[in-house]
Short mmCIF file of C-alpha atoms in Angstrom, two decimals:
data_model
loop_
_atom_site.label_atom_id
_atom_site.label_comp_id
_atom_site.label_asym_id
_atom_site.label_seq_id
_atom_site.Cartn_x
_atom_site.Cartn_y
_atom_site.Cartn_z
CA UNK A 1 0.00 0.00 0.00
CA UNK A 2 1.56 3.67 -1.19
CA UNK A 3 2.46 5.82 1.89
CA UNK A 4 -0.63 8.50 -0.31
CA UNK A 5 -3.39 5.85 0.39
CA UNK A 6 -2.07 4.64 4.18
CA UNK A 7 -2.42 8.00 5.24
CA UNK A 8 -5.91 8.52 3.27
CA UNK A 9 -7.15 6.26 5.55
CA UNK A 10 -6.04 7.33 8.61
CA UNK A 11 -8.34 10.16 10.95
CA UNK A 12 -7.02 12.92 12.75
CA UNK A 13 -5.82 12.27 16.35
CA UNK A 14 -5.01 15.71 17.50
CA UNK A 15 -4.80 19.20 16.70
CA UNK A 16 -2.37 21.98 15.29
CA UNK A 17 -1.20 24.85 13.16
CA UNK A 18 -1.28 23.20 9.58
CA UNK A 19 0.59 23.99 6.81
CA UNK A 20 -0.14 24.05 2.38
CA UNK A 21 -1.90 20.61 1.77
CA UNK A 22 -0.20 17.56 0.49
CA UNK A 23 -1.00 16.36 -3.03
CA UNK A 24 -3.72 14.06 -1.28
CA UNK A 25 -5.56 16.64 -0.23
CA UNK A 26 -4.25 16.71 3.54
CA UNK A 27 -2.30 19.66 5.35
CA UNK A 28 1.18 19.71 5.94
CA UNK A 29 2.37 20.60 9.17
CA UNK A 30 4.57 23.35 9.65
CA UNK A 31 8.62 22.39 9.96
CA UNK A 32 8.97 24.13 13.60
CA UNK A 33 5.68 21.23 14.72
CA UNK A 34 8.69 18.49 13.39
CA UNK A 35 11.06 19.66 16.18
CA UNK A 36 8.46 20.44 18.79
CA UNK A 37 7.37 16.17 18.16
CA UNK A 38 10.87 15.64 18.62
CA UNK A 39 10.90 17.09 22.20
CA UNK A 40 9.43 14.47 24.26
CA UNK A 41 11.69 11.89 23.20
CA UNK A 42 14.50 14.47 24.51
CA UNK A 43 12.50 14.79 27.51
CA UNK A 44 12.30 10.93 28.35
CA UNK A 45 15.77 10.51 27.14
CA UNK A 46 17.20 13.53 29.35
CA UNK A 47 15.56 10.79 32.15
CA UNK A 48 17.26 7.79 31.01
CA UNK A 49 21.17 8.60 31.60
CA UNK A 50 20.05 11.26 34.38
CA UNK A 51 21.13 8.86 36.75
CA UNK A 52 24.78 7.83 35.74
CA UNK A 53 26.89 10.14 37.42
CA UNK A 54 24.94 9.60 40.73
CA UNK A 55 26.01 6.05 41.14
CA UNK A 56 28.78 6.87 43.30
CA UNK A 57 26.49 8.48 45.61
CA UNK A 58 24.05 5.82 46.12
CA UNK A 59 26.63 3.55 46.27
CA UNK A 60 28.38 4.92 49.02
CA UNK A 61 25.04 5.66 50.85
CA UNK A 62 23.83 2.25 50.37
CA UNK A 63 26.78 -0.20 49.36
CA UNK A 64 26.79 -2.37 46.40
CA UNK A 65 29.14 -3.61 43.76
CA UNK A 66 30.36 -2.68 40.11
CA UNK A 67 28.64 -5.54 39.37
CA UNK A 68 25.36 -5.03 41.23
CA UNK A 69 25.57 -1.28 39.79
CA UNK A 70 25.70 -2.89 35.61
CA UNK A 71 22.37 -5.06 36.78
CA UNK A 72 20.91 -1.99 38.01
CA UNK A 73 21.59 -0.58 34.84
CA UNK A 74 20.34 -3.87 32.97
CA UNK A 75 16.99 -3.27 34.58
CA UNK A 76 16.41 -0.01 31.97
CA UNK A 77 17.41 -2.57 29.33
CA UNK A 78 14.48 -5.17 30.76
CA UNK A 79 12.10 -2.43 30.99
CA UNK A 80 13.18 -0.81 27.53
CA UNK A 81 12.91 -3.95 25.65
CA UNK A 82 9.78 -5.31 27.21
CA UNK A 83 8.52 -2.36 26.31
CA UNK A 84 9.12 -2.67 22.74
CA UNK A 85 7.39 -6.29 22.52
CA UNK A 86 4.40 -4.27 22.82
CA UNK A 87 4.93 -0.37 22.58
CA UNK A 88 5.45 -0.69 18.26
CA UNK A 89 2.81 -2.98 17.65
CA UNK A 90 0.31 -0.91 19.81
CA UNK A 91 1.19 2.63 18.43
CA UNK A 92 0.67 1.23 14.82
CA UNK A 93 -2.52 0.21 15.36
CA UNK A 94 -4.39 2.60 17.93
CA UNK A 95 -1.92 6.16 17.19
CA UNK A 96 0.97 7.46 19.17
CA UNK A 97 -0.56 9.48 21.86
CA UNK A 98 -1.75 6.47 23.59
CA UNK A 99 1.13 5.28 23.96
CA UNK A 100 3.04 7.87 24.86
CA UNK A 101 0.89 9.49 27.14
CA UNK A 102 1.30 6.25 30.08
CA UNK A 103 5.20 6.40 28.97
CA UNK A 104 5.73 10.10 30.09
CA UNK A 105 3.05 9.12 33.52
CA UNK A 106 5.61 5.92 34.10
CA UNK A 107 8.70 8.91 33.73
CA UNK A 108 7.05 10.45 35.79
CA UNK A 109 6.73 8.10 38.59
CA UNK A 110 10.50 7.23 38.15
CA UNK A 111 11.33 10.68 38.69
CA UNK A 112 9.62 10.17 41.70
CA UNK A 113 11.80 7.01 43.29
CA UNK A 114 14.93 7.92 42.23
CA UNK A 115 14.46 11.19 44.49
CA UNK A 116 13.29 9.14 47.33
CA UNK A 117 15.69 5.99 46.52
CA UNK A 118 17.00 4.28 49.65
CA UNK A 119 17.99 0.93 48.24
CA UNK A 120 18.92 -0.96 45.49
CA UNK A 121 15.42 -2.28 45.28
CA UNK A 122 13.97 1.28 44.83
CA UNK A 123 17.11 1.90 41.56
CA UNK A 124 15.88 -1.19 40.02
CA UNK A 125 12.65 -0.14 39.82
CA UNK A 126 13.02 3.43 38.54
CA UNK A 127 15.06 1.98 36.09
CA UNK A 128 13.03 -0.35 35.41
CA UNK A 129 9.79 2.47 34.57
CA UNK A 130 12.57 4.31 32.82
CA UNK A 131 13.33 1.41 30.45
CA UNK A 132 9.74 0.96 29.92
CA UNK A 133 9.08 4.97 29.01
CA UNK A 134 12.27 4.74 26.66
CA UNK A 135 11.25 2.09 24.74
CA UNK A 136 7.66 3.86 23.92
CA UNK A 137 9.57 6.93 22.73
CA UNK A 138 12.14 5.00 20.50
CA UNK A 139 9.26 3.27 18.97
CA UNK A 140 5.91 5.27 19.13
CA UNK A 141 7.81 9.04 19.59
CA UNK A 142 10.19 8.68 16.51
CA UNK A 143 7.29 7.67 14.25
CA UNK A 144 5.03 10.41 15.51
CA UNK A 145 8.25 12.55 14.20
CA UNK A 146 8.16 10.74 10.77
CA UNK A 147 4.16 11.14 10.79
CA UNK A 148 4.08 14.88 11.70
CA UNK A 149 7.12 15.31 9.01
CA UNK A 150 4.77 13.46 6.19
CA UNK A 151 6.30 11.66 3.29
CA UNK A 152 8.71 14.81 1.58
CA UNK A 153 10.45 15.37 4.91
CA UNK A 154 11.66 11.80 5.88
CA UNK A 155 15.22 12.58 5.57
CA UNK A 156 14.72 15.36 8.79
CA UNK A 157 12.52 13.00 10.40
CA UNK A 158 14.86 10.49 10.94
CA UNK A 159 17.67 13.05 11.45
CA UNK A 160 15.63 14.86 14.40
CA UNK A 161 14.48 11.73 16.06
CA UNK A 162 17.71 10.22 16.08
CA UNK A 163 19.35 13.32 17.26
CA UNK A 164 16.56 14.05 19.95
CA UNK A 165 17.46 10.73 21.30
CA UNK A 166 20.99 11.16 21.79
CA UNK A 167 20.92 14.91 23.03
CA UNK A 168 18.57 14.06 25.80
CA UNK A 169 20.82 10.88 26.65
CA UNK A 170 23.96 13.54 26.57
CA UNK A 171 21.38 16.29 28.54
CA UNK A 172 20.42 14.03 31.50
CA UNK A 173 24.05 13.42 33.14
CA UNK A 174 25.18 16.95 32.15
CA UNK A 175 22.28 17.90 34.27
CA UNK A 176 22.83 15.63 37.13
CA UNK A 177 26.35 16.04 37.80
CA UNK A 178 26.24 20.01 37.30
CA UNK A 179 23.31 20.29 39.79
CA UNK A 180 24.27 17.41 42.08
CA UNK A 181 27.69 19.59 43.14
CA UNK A 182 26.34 22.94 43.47
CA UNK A 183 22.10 22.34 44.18
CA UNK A 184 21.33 21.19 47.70
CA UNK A 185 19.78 17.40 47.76
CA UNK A 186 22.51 16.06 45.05
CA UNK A 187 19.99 13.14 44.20
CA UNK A 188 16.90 14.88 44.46
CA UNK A 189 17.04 18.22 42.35
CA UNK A 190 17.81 16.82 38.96
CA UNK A 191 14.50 14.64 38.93
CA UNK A 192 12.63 17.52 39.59
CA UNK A 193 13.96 19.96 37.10
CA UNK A 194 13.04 16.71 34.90
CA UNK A 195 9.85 16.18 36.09
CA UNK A 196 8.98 19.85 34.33
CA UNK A 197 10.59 18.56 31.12
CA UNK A 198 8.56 15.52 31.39
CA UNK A 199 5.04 18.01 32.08
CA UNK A 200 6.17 20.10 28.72
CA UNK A 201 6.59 17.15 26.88
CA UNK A 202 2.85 16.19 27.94
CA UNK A 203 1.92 19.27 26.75
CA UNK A 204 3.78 18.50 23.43
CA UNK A 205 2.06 14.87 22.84
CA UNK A 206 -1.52 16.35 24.01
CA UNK A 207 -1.33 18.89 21.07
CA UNK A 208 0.66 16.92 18.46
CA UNK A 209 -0.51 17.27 14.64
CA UNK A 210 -0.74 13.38 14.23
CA UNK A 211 -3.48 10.98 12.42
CA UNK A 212 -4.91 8.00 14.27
CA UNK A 213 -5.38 4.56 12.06
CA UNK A 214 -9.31 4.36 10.99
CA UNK A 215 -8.49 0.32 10.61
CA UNK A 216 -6.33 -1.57 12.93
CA UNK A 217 -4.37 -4.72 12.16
CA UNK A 218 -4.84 -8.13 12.95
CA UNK A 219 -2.52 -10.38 14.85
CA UNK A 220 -1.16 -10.94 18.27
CA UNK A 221 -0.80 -7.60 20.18
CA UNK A 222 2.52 -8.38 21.81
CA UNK A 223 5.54 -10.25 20.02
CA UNK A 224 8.71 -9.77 18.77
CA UNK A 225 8.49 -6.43 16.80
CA UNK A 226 9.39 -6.98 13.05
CA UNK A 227 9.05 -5.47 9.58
CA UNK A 228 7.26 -6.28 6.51
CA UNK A 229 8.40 -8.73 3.95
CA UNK A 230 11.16 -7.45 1.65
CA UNK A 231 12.71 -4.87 4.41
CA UNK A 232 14.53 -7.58 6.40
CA UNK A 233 17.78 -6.48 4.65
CA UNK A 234 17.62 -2.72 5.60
CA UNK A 235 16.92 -3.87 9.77
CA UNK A 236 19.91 -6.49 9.32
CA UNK A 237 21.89 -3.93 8.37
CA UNK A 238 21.29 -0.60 10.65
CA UNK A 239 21.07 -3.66 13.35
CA UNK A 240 24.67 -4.42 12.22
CA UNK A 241 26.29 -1.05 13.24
CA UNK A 242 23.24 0.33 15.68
CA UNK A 243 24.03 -2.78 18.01
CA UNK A 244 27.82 -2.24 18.75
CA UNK A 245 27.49 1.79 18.68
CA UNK A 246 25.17 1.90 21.74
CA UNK A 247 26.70 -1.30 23.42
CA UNK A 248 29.77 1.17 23.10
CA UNK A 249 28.43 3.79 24.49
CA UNK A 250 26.51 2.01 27.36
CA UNK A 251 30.07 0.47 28.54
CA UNK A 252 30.80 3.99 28.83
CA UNK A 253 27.49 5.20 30.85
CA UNK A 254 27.81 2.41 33.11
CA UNK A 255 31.23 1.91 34.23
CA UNK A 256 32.96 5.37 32.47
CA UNK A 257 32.67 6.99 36.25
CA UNK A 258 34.33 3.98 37.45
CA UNK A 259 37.21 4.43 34.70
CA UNK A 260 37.55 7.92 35.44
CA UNK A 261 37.91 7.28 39.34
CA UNK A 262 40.62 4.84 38.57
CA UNK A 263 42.37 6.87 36.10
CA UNK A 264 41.84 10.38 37.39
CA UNK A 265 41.57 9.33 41.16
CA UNK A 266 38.50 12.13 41.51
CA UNK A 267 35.10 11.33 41.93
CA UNK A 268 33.69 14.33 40.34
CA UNK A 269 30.22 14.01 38.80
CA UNK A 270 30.27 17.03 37.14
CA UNK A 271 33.54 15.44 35.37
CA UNK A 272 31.13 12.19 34.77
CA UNK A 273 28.36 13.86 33.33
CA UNK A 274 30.97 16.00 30.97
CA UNK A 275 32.18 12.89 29.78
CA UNK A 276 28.81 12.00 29.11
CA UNK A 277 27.62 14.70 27.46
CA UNK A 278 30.73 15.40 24.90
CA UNK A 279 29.98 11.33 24.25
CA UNK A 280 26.76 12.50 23.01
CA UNK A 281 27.48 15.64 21.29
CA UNK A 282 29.69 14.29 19.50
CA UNK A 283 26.75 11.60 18.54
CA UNK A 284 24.36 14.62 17.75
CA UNK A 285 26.80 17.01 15.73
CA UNK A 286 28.01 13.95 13.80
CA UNK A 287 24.45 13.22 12.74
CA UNK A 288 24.19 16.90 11.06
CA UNK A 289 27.68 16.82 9.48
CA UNK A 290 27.24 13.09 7.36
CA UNK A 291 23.15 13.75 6.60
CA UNK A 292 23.91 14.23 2.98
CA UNK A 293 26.24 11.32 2.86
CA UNK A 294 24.99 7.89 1.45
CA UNK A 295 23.97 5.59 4.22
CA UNK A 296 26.60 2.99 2.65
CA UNK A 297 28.94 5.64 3.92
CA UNK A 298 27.30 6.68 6.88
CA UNK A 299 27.41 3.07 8.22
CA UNK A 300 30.61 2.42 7.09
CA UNK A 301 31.81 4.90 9.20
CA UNK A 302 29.55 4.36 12.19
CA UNK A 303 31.28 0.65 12.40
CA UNK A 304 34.72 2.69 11.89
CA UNK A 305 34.11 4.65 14.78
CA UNK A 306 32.74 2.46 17.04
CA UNK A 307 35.96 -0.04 16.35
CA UNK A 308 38.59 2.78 17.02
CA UNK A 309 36.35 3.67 20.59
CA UNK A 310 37.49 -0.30 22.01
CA UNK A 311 40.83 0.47 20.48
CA UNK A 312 41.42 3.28 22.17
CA UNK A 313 39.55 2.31 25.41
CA UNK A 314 41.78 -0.60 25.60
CA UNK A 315 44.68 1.66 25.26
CA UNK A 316 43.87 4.36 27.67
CA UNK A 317 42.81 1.57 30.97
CA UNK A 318 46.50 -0.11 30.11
CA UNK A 319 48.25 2.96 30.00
CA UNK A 320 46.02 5.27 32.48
CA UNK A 321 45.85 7.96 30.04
CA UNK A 322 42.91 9.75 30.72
CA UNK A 323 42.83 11.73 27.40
CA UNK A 324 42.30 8.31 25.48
CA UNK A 325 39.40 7.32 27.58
CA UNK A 326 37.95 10.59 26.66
CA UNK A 327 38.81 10.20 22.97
CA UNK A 328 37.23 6.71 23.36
CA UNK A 329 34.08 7.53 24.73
CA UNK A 330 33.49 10.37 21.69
CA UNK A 331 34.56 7.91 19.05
CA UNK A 332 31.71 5.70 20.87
CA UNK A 333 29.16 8.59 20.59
CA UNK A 334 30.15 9.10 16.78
CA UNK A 335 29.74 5.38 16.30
CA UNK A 336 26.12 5.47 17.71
CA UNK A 337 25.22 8.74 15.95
CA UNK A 338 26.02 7.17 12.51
CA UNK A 339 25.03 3.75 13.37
CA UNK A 340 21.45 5.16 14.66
CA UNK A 341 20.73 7.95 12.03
CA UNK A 342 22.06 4.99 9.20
CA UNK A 343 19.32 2.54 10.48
CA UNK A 344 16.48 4.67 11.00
CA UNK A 345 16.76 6.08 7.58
CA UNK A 346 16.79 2.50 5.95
CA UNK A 347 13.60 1.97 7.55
CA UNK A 348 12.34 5.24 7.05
CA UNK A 349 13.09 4.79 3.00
CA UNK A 350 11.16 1.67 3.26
CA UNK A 351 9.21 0.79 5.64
CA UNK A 352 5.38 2.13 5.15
CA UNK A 353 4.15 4.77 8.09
CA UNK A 354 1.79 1.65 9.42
CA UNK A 355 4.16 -0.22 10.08
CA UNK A 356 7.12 2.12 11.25
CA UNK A 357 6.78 2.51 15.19
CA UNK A 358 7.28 -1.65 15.45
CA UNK A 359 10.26 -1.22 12.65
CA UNK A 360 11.80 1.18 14.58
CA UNK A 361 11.18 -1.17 17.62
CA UNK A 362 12.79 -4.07 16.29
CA UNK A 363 15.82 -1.87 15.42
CA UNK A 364 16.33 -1.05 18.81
CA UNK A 365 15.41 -4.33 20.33
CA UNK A 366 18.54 -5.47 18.09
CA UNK A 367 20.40 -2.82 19.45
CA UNK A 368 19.88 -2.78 23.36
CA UNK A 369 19.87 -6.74 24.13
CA UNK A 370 23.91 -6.72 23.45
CA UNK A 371 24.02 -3.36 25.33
CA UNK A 372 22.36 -4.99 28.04
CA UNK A 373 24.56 -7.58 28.28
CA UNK A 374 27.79 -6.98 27.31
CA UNK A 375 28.65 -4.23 29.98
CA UNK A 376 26.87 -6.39 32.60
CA UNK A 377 29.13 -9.07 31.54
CA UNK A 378 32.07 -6.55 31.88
CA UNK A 379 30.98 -5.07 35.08
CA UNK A 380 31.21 -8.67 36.78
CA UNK A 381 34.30 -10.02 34.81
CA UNK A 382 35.50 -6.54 36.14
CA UNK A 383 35.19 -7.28 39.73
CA UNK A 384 36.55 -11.09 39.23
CA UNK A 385 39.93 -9.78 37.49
CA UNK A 386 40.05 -6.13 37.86
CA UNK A 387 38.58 -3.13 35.78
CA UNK A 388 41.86 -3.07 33.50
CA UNK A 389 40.92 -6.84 32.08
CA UNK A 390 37.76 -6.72 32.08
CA UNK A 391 37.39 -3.78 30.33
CA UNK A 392 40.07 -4.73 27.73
CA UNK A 393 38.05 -8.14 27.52
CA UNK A 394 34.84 -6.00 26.70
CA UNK A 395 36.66 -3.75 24.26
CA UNK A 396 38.34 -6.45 21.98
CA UNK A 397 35.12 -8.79 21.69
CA UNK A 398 32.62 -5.27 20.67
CA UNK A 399 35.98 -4.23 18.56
CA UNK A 400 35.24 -7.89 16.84
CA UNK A 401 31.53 -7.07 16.50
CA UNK A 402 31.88 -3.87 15.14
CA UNK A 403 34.21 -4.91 12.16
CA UNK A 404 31.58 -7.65 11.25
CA UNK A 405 29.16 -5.03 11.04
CA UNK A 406 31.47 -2.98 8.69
CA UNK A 407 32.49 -5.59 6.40
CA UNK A 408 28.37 -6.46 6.46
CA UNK A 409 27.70 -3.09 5.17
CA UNK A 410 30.58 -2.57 2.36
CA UNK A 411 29.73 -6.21 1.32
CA UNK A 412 25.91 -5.43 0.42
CA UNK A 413 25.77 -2.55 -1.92
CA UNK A 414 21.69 -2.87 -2.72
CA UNK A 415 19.72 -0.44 -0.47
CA UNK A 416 22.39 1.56 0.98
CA UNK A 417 23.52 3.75 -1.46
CA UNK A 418 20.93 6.63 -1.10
CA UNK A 419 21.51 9.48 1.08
CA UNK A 420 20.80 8.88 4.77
#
């Protein structure tokens, strides 16, 4: 079915400014509605690394291992892909709002524990509601970008929502270490300047120029998210660099404070969110400098970037050069940029709008499982034979993965030759 006669079929869901119509006869909305859709999946994403550089904190206050601290962090990945067994299939079929109206109430409510967190328990399960919020946004909030874009704008579509994603994972641990040094209540404050980011963002989904499906599909409600015949290559592919990109850059989220304790001998957060947030700038800018490159290309170097971050991460914890660990951690955020904004746009060039929230499920599913449990992995190998090994274990079996994933890509020329 064209993308014309999906959305012929579809009924408006909510209101806003509109723009000239579209050849079918519907209204375009304006360009400045494209960024404002993009916003809540900042929001829940500011939420979902908000936490990292207040680890030390909680550990000290309530006592637990590097590698009780990865399972804690494994938790979002439960959540987040739980979540997307159901979040993509649902937003397909009954519109975006519904779903991402009970993921910003579940941020919400995680806001609320992690300020009042007095034991591991209490982590787990904030992480748990944050996983679950992320994966409705990753799924259900970057197709509402796509949708509100409409068929001549896919190329910013995917470029926003990919870069909305990675800004508010940069955002969040800026925020907490900056605020958790010179605000009173280090682990409170940050969750509630977030909690206002998460009300906005209501705001944003409540008024959000997108169309609700007149006919839903048949089929089970909650499996394995997918895509339609004929686009298994383009998921294989974006899955092939996406995976080890944000399995890099998780090593780096959950054990990079860690690293930097060893190496620098401070405890800083501020210096842990920094980290963080030039990891993800770097992911962001990235994004806007290779937009107009080919996604062959943009993939290429993705898997490039993401093998010279576990070369270099393996360099700087055997020589204790702190500079390398920083240059490894950006290389990590280029390598997710490229791999991210290279997948969604292969599904975005082929996958049709009713089927495009569980698509851009299933690339994430592919994605997160190894980022789940590689640096948990790591984070107990870690306390067995020391951070040093055990993060120079980690780095040469993703450097491994991430050279598959390049060869993968220069080796299939069909369907990645168009610009990203």
């Amino acid at each position: 079915m064209s993308e014309a006669r999906t959305a012929s079929v579809q009924s408006v869901e909510g209101k806003g400014r509109r723009g000239a119509p579209q050849p079918d006869g519907r209204s375009v909305a304006p360009l400045w509605w494209v960024w404002l859709a993009a916003w809540p999946v900042t929001a829940v994403f500011v939420l979902s690394n908000a936490a990292t550089p207040l680890y030390v904190l909680w550990q000290r206050d309530i006592g637990f291992s590097k590698g009780t601290l990865t399972v804690v962090f494994a938790f979002y990945i439960v959540g987040l892909v739980g979540s997307l067994l159901v979040s993509g299939v649902v937003s397909d079929r009954v519109g975006r709002k519904p779903v991402l109206l009970p993921a910003l109430g579940l941020a919400l409510a995680a806001c609320l524990i992690f300020a009042t967190a007095g034991s591991v328990g209490a982590l787990i399960v904030a992480r748990l509601f944050t996983g679950i919020a992320v994966g409705a946004v990753v799924s259900a909030g970057m197709a509402a970008v796509t949708d509100v874009a409409g068929p001549e704008r896919k190329r910013i579509a995917a470029l926003l929502a990919s870069c909305a994603m990675v800004f508010g994972a940069g955002l969040g641990p800026l925020l907490a270490g900056v605020l958790s040094e010179t605000a009173p209540a280090p682990t409170v404050t940050v969750f509630a300047v977030e909690a206002v980011l998460l009300l906005t963002a209501v705001f944003a989904v409540l008024r959000m120029p997108v169309r609700r499906p007149a006919v839903r599909a048949k089929g089970a409600w909650m499996r394995v998210p997918g895509v339609p015949r004929g686009n298994g290559r383009q998921l294989a592919l974006g899955t092939a660099v996406f995976a080890p990109g944000i399995t890099a850059t998780s090593f780096v989220l959950s054990l990079g404070p860690s690293l930097l304790s060893g190496l620098l001998g401070t405890t800083s957060r501020i210096v842990a969110g920094a980290m963080a947030f030039a990891m993800f700038l770097t992911a962001t800018g990235v994004q806007f400098a290779v937009q107009r490159l080919s996604r062959r290309a943009v993939l290429t170097a993705g898997a490039a970037s993401t093998a010279l971050s576990m070369i270099a991460l393996i360099a700087a914890v055997r020589s204790s050069e702190v500079a390398v660990l920083i240059a490894s951690a950006l290389l990590a955020g280029a390598g997710q940029g490229m791999g991210q904004l290279g997948g969604l746009s292969l599904l975005n060039s082929g996958v049709p709008p009713r089927r495009l929230a569980e698509a851009n499920a299933a690339l994430n599913v592919g994605g997160y499982i190894p980022a789940g449990i590689l640096p948990v992995s790591a984070g107990y190998l870690s306390d067995a034979v020391g951070l040093t090994n055990g993060a120079t274990i980690f780095g040469a079996v993703l450097l491994g993965l991430a050279v598959v994933g390049g060869l993968i890509v220069r080796t299939t020329r069909r369907q990645v030759t168009d610009p990203a």
